[in-house]
Tab-separated table of C-alpha atoms in Angstrom:
chain	number	residue	atom	x	y	z
A	251	MET	CA	64.823	-112.604	56.712
A	252	ALA	CA	62.722	-110.766	59.305
A	253	VAL	CA	59.389	-112.532	59.867
A	254	SER	CA	57.037	-110.709	62.201
A	255	ILE	CA	55.358	-112.454	65.124
A	256	LYS	CA	52.017	-110.835	65.802
A	257	SER	CA	50.938	-109.780	69.293
A	258	PRO	CA	47.484	-110.788	70.595
A	259	ARG	CA	46.177	-107.308	69.685
A	260	GLU	CA	47.600	-107.572	66.187
A	261	ILE	CA	46.086	-111.022	65.765
A	262	GLU	CA	42.658	-109.635	66.609
A	263	LEU	CA	43.050	-106.927	63.951
A	264	MET	CA	44.221	-109.519	61.429
A	265	ARG	CA	41.178	-111.667	62.317
A	266	GLU	CA	38.812	-108.794	61.641
A	267	SER	CA	40.564	-107.884	58.386
A	268	GLY	CA	40.342	-111.522	57.283
A	269	LYS	CA	36.697	-111.931	58.355
A	270	ILE	CA	35.675	-108.912	56.314
A	271	LEU	CA	37.583	-110.123	53.267
A	272	GLY	CA	35.993	-113.582	53.505
A	273	GLU	CA	32.559	-111.938	53.510
A	274	VAL	CA	33.512	-109.757	50.523
A	275	HIS	CA	34.492	-112.859	48.547
A	276	ASP	CA	31.200	-114.578	49.459
A	277	GLN	CA	29.295	-111.537	48.163
A	278	LEU	CA	31.361	-111.255	44.983
A	279	LYS	CA	30.650	-114.922	44.221
A	280	GLU	CA	26.973	-114.054	43.948
A	281	ILE	CA	27.481	-111.606	41.045
A	282	ILE	CA	29.614	-113.948	38.871
A	283	ARG	CA	27.582	-114.638	35.728
A	284	PRO	CA	27.878	-114.566	31.936
A	285	GLY	CA	27.655	-110.981	30.641
A	286	ILE	CA	29.210	-109.138	33.583
A	287	SER	CA	32.356	-107.118	32.914
A	288	THR	CA	35.492	-107.421	35.016
A	289	LEU	CA	35.207	-103.691	35.697
A	290	GLU	CA	31.751	-104.191	37.222
A	291	ILE	CA	33.237	-106.831	39.523
A	292	ASP	CA	35.995	-104.424	40.524
A	293	ILE	CA	33.524	-101.616	41.261
A	294	GLU	CA	31.464	-103.934	43.474
A	295	ALA	CA	34.574	-105.191	45.272
A	296	GLU	CA	35.735	-101.676	46.157
A	297	LYS	CA	32.242	-100.749	47.338
A	298	LEU	CA	32.001	-103.810	49.611
A	299	ILE	CA	35.486	-103.321	51.065
A	300	ARG	CA	34.923	-99.643	51.862
A	301	LYS	CA	31.410	-100.289	53.219
A	302	ASN	CA	33.054	-102.477	55.856
A	303	GLY	CA	35.421	-99.723	56.993
A	304	CYS	CA	38.426	-101.073	55.096
A	305	ILE	CA	40.719	-99.869	52.328
A	306	PRO	CA	41.297	-102.049	49.228
A	307	ASN	CA	44.993	-102.855	49.493
A	308	PHE	CA	45.463	-103.746	45.813
A	309	LEU	CA	44.222	-100.349	44.550
A	310	HIS	CA	47.277	-98.373	43.316
A	311	TYR	CA	49.648	-100.996	44.807
A	312	ASN	CA	52.768	-100.499	42.666
A	313	GLY	CA	50.435	-98.764	40.242
A	314	PHE	CA	47.785	-101.496	39.908
A	315	PRO	CA	44.613	-99.725	38.685
A	316	GLY	CA	41.951	-101.907	40.382
A	317	SER	CA	40.731	-103.079	43.774
A	318	VAL	CA	40.611	-106.706	42.659
A	319	CYS	CA	42.650	-108.743	40.194
A	320	VAL	CA	40.187	-110.438	37.821
A	321	SER	CA	41.868	-113.202	35.812
A	322	ILE	CA	39.985	-115.258	33.211
A	323	ASN	CA	40.845	-118.765	31.946
A	324	GLU	CA	44.551	-118.778	30.950
A	325	GLU	CA	45.210	-115.647	33.049
A	326	VAL	CA	46.971	-116.886	36.182
A	327	VAL	CA	46.911	-113.670	38.241
A	328	HIS	CA	46.872	-109.861	38.097
A	329	GLY	CA	44.231	-109.467	35.407
A	330	ILE	CA	43.354	-105.768	35.121
A	331	PRO	CA	39.606	-105.018	35.426
A	332	LYS	CA	38.211	-103.562	32.188
A	333	LYS	CA	34.832	-102.570	30.838
A	334	SER	CA	35.613	-104.502	27.667
A	335	ARG	CA	36.415	-107.800	29.429
A	336	ILE	CA	33.125	-109.699	29.638
A	337	LEU	CA	32.641	-113.081	31.340
A	338	LYS	CA	31.213	-115.813	29.100
A	339	GLU	CA	29.467	-119.106	29.769
A	340	GLY	CA	32.120	-121.770	30.375
A	341	ASP	CA	34.852	-119.388	31.595
A	342	ILE	CA	36.596	-119.686	34.931
A	343	VAL	CA	37.461	-116.445	36.713
A	344	SER	CA	39.900	-115.865	39.558
A	345	LEU	CA	39.290	-112.997	41.975
A	346	ASP	CA	42.272	-111.935	44.110
A	347	CYS	CA	41.829	-109.019	46.514
A	348	GLY	CA	42.540	-107.819	50.019
A	349	CYS	CA	41.580	-105.375	52.773
A	350	ILE	CA	43.401	-103.052	55.120
A	351	TYR	CA	41.629	-102.881	58.484
A	352	LYS	CA	43.160	-100.434	60.978
A	353	GLY	CA	46.547	-100.852	59.299
A	354	TYR	CA	46.450	-104.674	58.972
A	355	HIS	CA	46.222	-106.516	55.660
A	356	SER	CA	44.334	-109.606	54.537
A	357	ASP	CA	44.661	-111.334	51.161
A	358	ALA	CA	42.587	-114.092	49.544
A	359	ALA	CA	41.790	-115.497	46.113
A	360	ARG	CA	39.109	-117.746	44.695
A	361	THR	CA	38.486	-119.249	41.246
A	362	TYR	CA	34.822	-119.507	40.210
A	363	PRO	CA	33.029	-121.197	37.314
A	364	VAL	CA	30.958	-118.980	35.035
A	365	GLY	CA	27.861	-121.045	34.296
A	366	GLU	CA	28.568	-124.596	33.100
A	367	VAL	CA	32.280	-125.327	32.871
A	368	ASP	CA	34.158	-128.202	31.203
A	369	PRO	CA	34.537	-131.014	33.798
A	370	GLU	CA	38.300	-131.209	33.240
A	371	VAL	CA	38.632	-127.502	34.025
A	372	MET	CA	36.283	-127.730	36.997
A	373	LYS	CA	38.476	-130.515	38.410
A	374	LEU	CA	41.476	-128.183	38.124
A	375	VAL	CA	39.603	-125.560	40.162
A	376	GLU	CA	38.606	-128.058	42.840
A	377	GLU	CA	42.020	-129.700	43.159
A	378	THR	CA	43.752	-126.318	43.383
A	379	LYS	CA	41.526	-125.524	46.383
A	380	ASN	CA	42.187	-128.958	47.836
A	381	SER	CA	45.944	-128.456	47.506
A	382	PHE	CA	45.703	-125.384	49.750
A	383	PHE	CA	44.103	-127.488	52.510
A	384	GLU	CA	46.670	-130.243	52.053
A	385	GLY	CA	49.419	-127.611	52.409
A	386	ILE	CA	48.123	-126.063	55.599
A	387	LYS	CA	48.003	-129.441	57.344
A	388	MET	CA	51.725	-128.749	57.798
A	389	ALA	CA	51.240	-125.097	58.872
A	390	LYS	CA	51.790	-125.374	62.599
A	391	ALA	CA	54.434	-124.251	65.056
A	392	GLY	CA	57.465	-126.505	65.079
A	393	ASN	CA	57.123	-127.583	61.462
A	394	HIS	CA	59.146	-125.934	58.722
A	395	LEU	CA	58.048	-123.464	56.057
A	396	TYR	CA	58.751	-125.710	53.100
A	397	ASP	CA	56.757	-128.523	54.662
A	398	ILE	CA	53.788	-126.472	53.399
A	399	SER	CA	55.299	-126.124	49.904
A	400	ASN	CA	56.119	-129.801	49.660
A	401	ALA	CA	52.634	-130.895	50.783
A	402	ILE	CA	51.018	-128.724	48.100
A	403	ASP	CA	53.364	-130.068	45.432
A	404	ALA	CA	52.967	-133.691	46.523
A	405	TYR	CA	49.194	-133.436	46.362
A	406	ILE	CA	48.949	-131.634	43.032
A	407	SER	CA	51.620	-133.671	41.231
A	408	GLN	CA	49.336	-136.738	41.073
A	409	PHE	CA	47.120	-134.928	38.550
A	410	GLY	CA	49.876	-133.934	36.140
A	411	TYR	CA	49.153	-130.213	36.530
A	412	GLY	CA	51.784	-127.478	36.295
A	413	VAL	CA	52.645	-125.701	39.559
A	414	VAL	CA	53.505	-122.051	38.852
A	415	THR	CA	57.055	-121.278	40.040
A	416	ALA	CA	57.267	-117.649	38.909
A	417	LEU	CA	54.938	-116.472	41.715
A	418	VAL	CA	54.694	-117.548	45.351
A	419	GLY	CA	52.853	-116.939	48.599
A	420	HIS	CA	54.096	-114.554	51.257
A	421	GLY	CA	53.998	-113.256	54.792
A	422	ILE	CA	51.426	-110.551	55.546
A	423	GLY	CA	50.659	-108.058	58.308
A	424	THR	CA	51.168	-104.291	58.336
A	425	SER	CA	52.361	-104.736	54.742
A	426	LEU	CA	50.662	-106.716	52.005
A	427	HIS	CA	53.841	-108.606	51.144
A	428	GLU	CA	56.198	-109.472	53.999
A	429	ASP	CA	58.804	-112.192	54.558
A	430	PRO	CA	58.833	-115.120	54.089
A	431	SER	CA	58.249	-116.105	50.458
A	432	ILE	CA	56.272	-119.357	50.297
A	433	PRO	CA	56.696	-121.515	47.185
A	434	ASN	CA	53.919	-123.874	46.115
A	435	TYR	CA	56.424	-126.279	44.578
A	436	HIS	CA	58.840	-128.855	46.004
A	437	MET	CA	61.850	-127.552	47.898
A	438	ASP	CA	64.828	-129.740	48.845
A	439	ARG	CA	65.526	-127.693	51.985
A	440	ARG	CA	63.049	-127.493	54.882
A	441	GLY	CA	63.193	-123.729	55.336
A	442	MET	CA	62.675	-121.707	58.491
A	443	LYS	CA	60.882	-123.127	61.533
A	444	LEU	CA	57.296	-121.927	61.900
A	445	GLN	CA	56.291	-120.083	65.086
A	446	ALA	CA	52.930	-119.268	66.617
A	447	GLY	CA	51.879	-115.723	65.707
A	448	MET	CA	53.151	-115.787	62.123
A	449	THR	CA	50.557	-114.758	59.515
A	450	LEU	CA	50.983	-116.116	55.999
A	451	ALA	CA	49.199	-115.897	52.665
A	452	ILE	CA	49.271	-119.370	51.129
A	453	GLU	CA	48.218	-119.351	47.473
A	454	PRO	CA	48.592	-122.289	45.086
A	455	MET	CA	48.479	-121.226	41.421
A	456	ILE	CA	48.010	-124.351	39.337
A	457	ASN	CA	47.909	-124.752	35.547
A	458	LEU	CA	46.033	-127.375	33.547
A	459	GLY	CA	49.093	-127.681	31.316
A	460	ARG	CA	52.703	-126.625	31.752
A	461	ALA	CA	53.971	-124.571	34.691
A	462	ASP	CA	55.496	-121.902	32.388
A	463	VAL	CA	53.963	-118.422	32.349
A	464	ASP	CA	54.291	-115.226	30.310
A	465	PHE	CA	53.707	-111.627	31.365
A	466	LEU	CA	51.676	-109.458	29.011
A	467	ASP	CA	52.663	-106.004	27.770
A	468	ASP	CA	50.276	-104.338	30.219
A	469	GLY	CA	52.939	-104.975	32.866
A	470	TRP	CA	50.618	-106.964	35.099
A	471	THR	CA	48.711	-109.854	33.580
A	472	CYS	CA	50.380	-113.235	34.012
A	473	VAL	CA	49.156	-115.949	31.600
A	474	THR	CA	49.992	-119.602	30.997
A	475	SER	CA	52.546	-120.011	28.216
A	476	ASP	CA	50.467	-122.757	26.558
A	477	ARG	CA	47.281	-120.674	27.094
A	478	LEU	CA	45.542	-123.498	28.950
A	479	PRO	CA	43.419	-122.590	32.001
A	480	SER	CA	44.871	-121.799	35.425
A	481	ALA	CA	43.262	-121.781	38.888
A	482	HIS	CA	44.179	-119.849	42.024
A	483	TYR	CA	43.143	-120.354	45.648
A	484	GLU	CA	44.471	-118.305	48.572
A	485	ASN	CA	43.773	-117.564	52.201
A	486	THR	CA	45.497	-115.633	54.963
A	487	ILE	CA	46.327	-118.002	57.831
A	488	LEU	CA	47.590	-117.697	61.397
A	489	ILE	CA	50.190	-120.159	62.718
A	490	THR	CA	49.269	-121.466	66.179
A	491	ASP	CA	50.658	-124.137	68.510
A	492	GLY	CA	47.917	-126.416	67.151
A	493	GLU	CA	45.979	-126.337	63.901
A	494	PRO	CA	46.352	-123.226	61.720
A	495	GLU	CA	43.563	-120.665	61.790
A	496	VAL	CA	42.275	-119.646	58.362
A	497	LEU	CA	41.453	-115.940	58.796
A	498	THR	CA	39.711	-115.343	55.473
A	499	LEU	CA	37.107	-118.109	55.717
A	500	PRO	CA	33.881	-118.198	57.733
A	501	LYS	CA	34.297	-120.008	61.063
A	502	ASN	CA	31.920	-122.776	59.969
């Protein structure tokens, strides 16, 4: 496993890529409403990314047709944007996208409510986000990779949710997906030691029901096997000698 340690110059480029992506997500949040199509969201995402001097890194990645994965309710990840897919009151929608800025990638996902959402489902969304922040408490130099995984799992297990095992987080840098793979579920081993300068995409994918997933015939969309809702929360982070730096969130 070859995990890249970023130089100070590379870290600055990763910071800028992440900052832009965080702003894109904030702007996309404002257009989420009943009646909008997932294709309209995708068009807006590409426009915002390119307006900021970046390239959408999901577009044509292994053949993916959109700039953003738009996944509704039981869709865990990789929902393909379509004109015919319309958001409805009470849905939840996950947006997963990234930027390339001067050759450096960022990656982040958010799950948003569409209007008024069932409280049980809204709790799933909130606790999925909270599990990310529990996980990154362990994301500092000298700790081990699976300390992050185990912290996410330990937090989320109290709610009886299913932690997706078929998909994991990853390293990121000059490629969208780099070593190491980062599970969101409990690992018996501790994994590699974390070092300052590593950049990682941590992304809990949590199901209201079972952890099992299916992949649809479109070759992309991943859905919960029991068709209960799923939430997704992701940021690109930088490992430091102290607290981790979340690159895809505003500084405040």
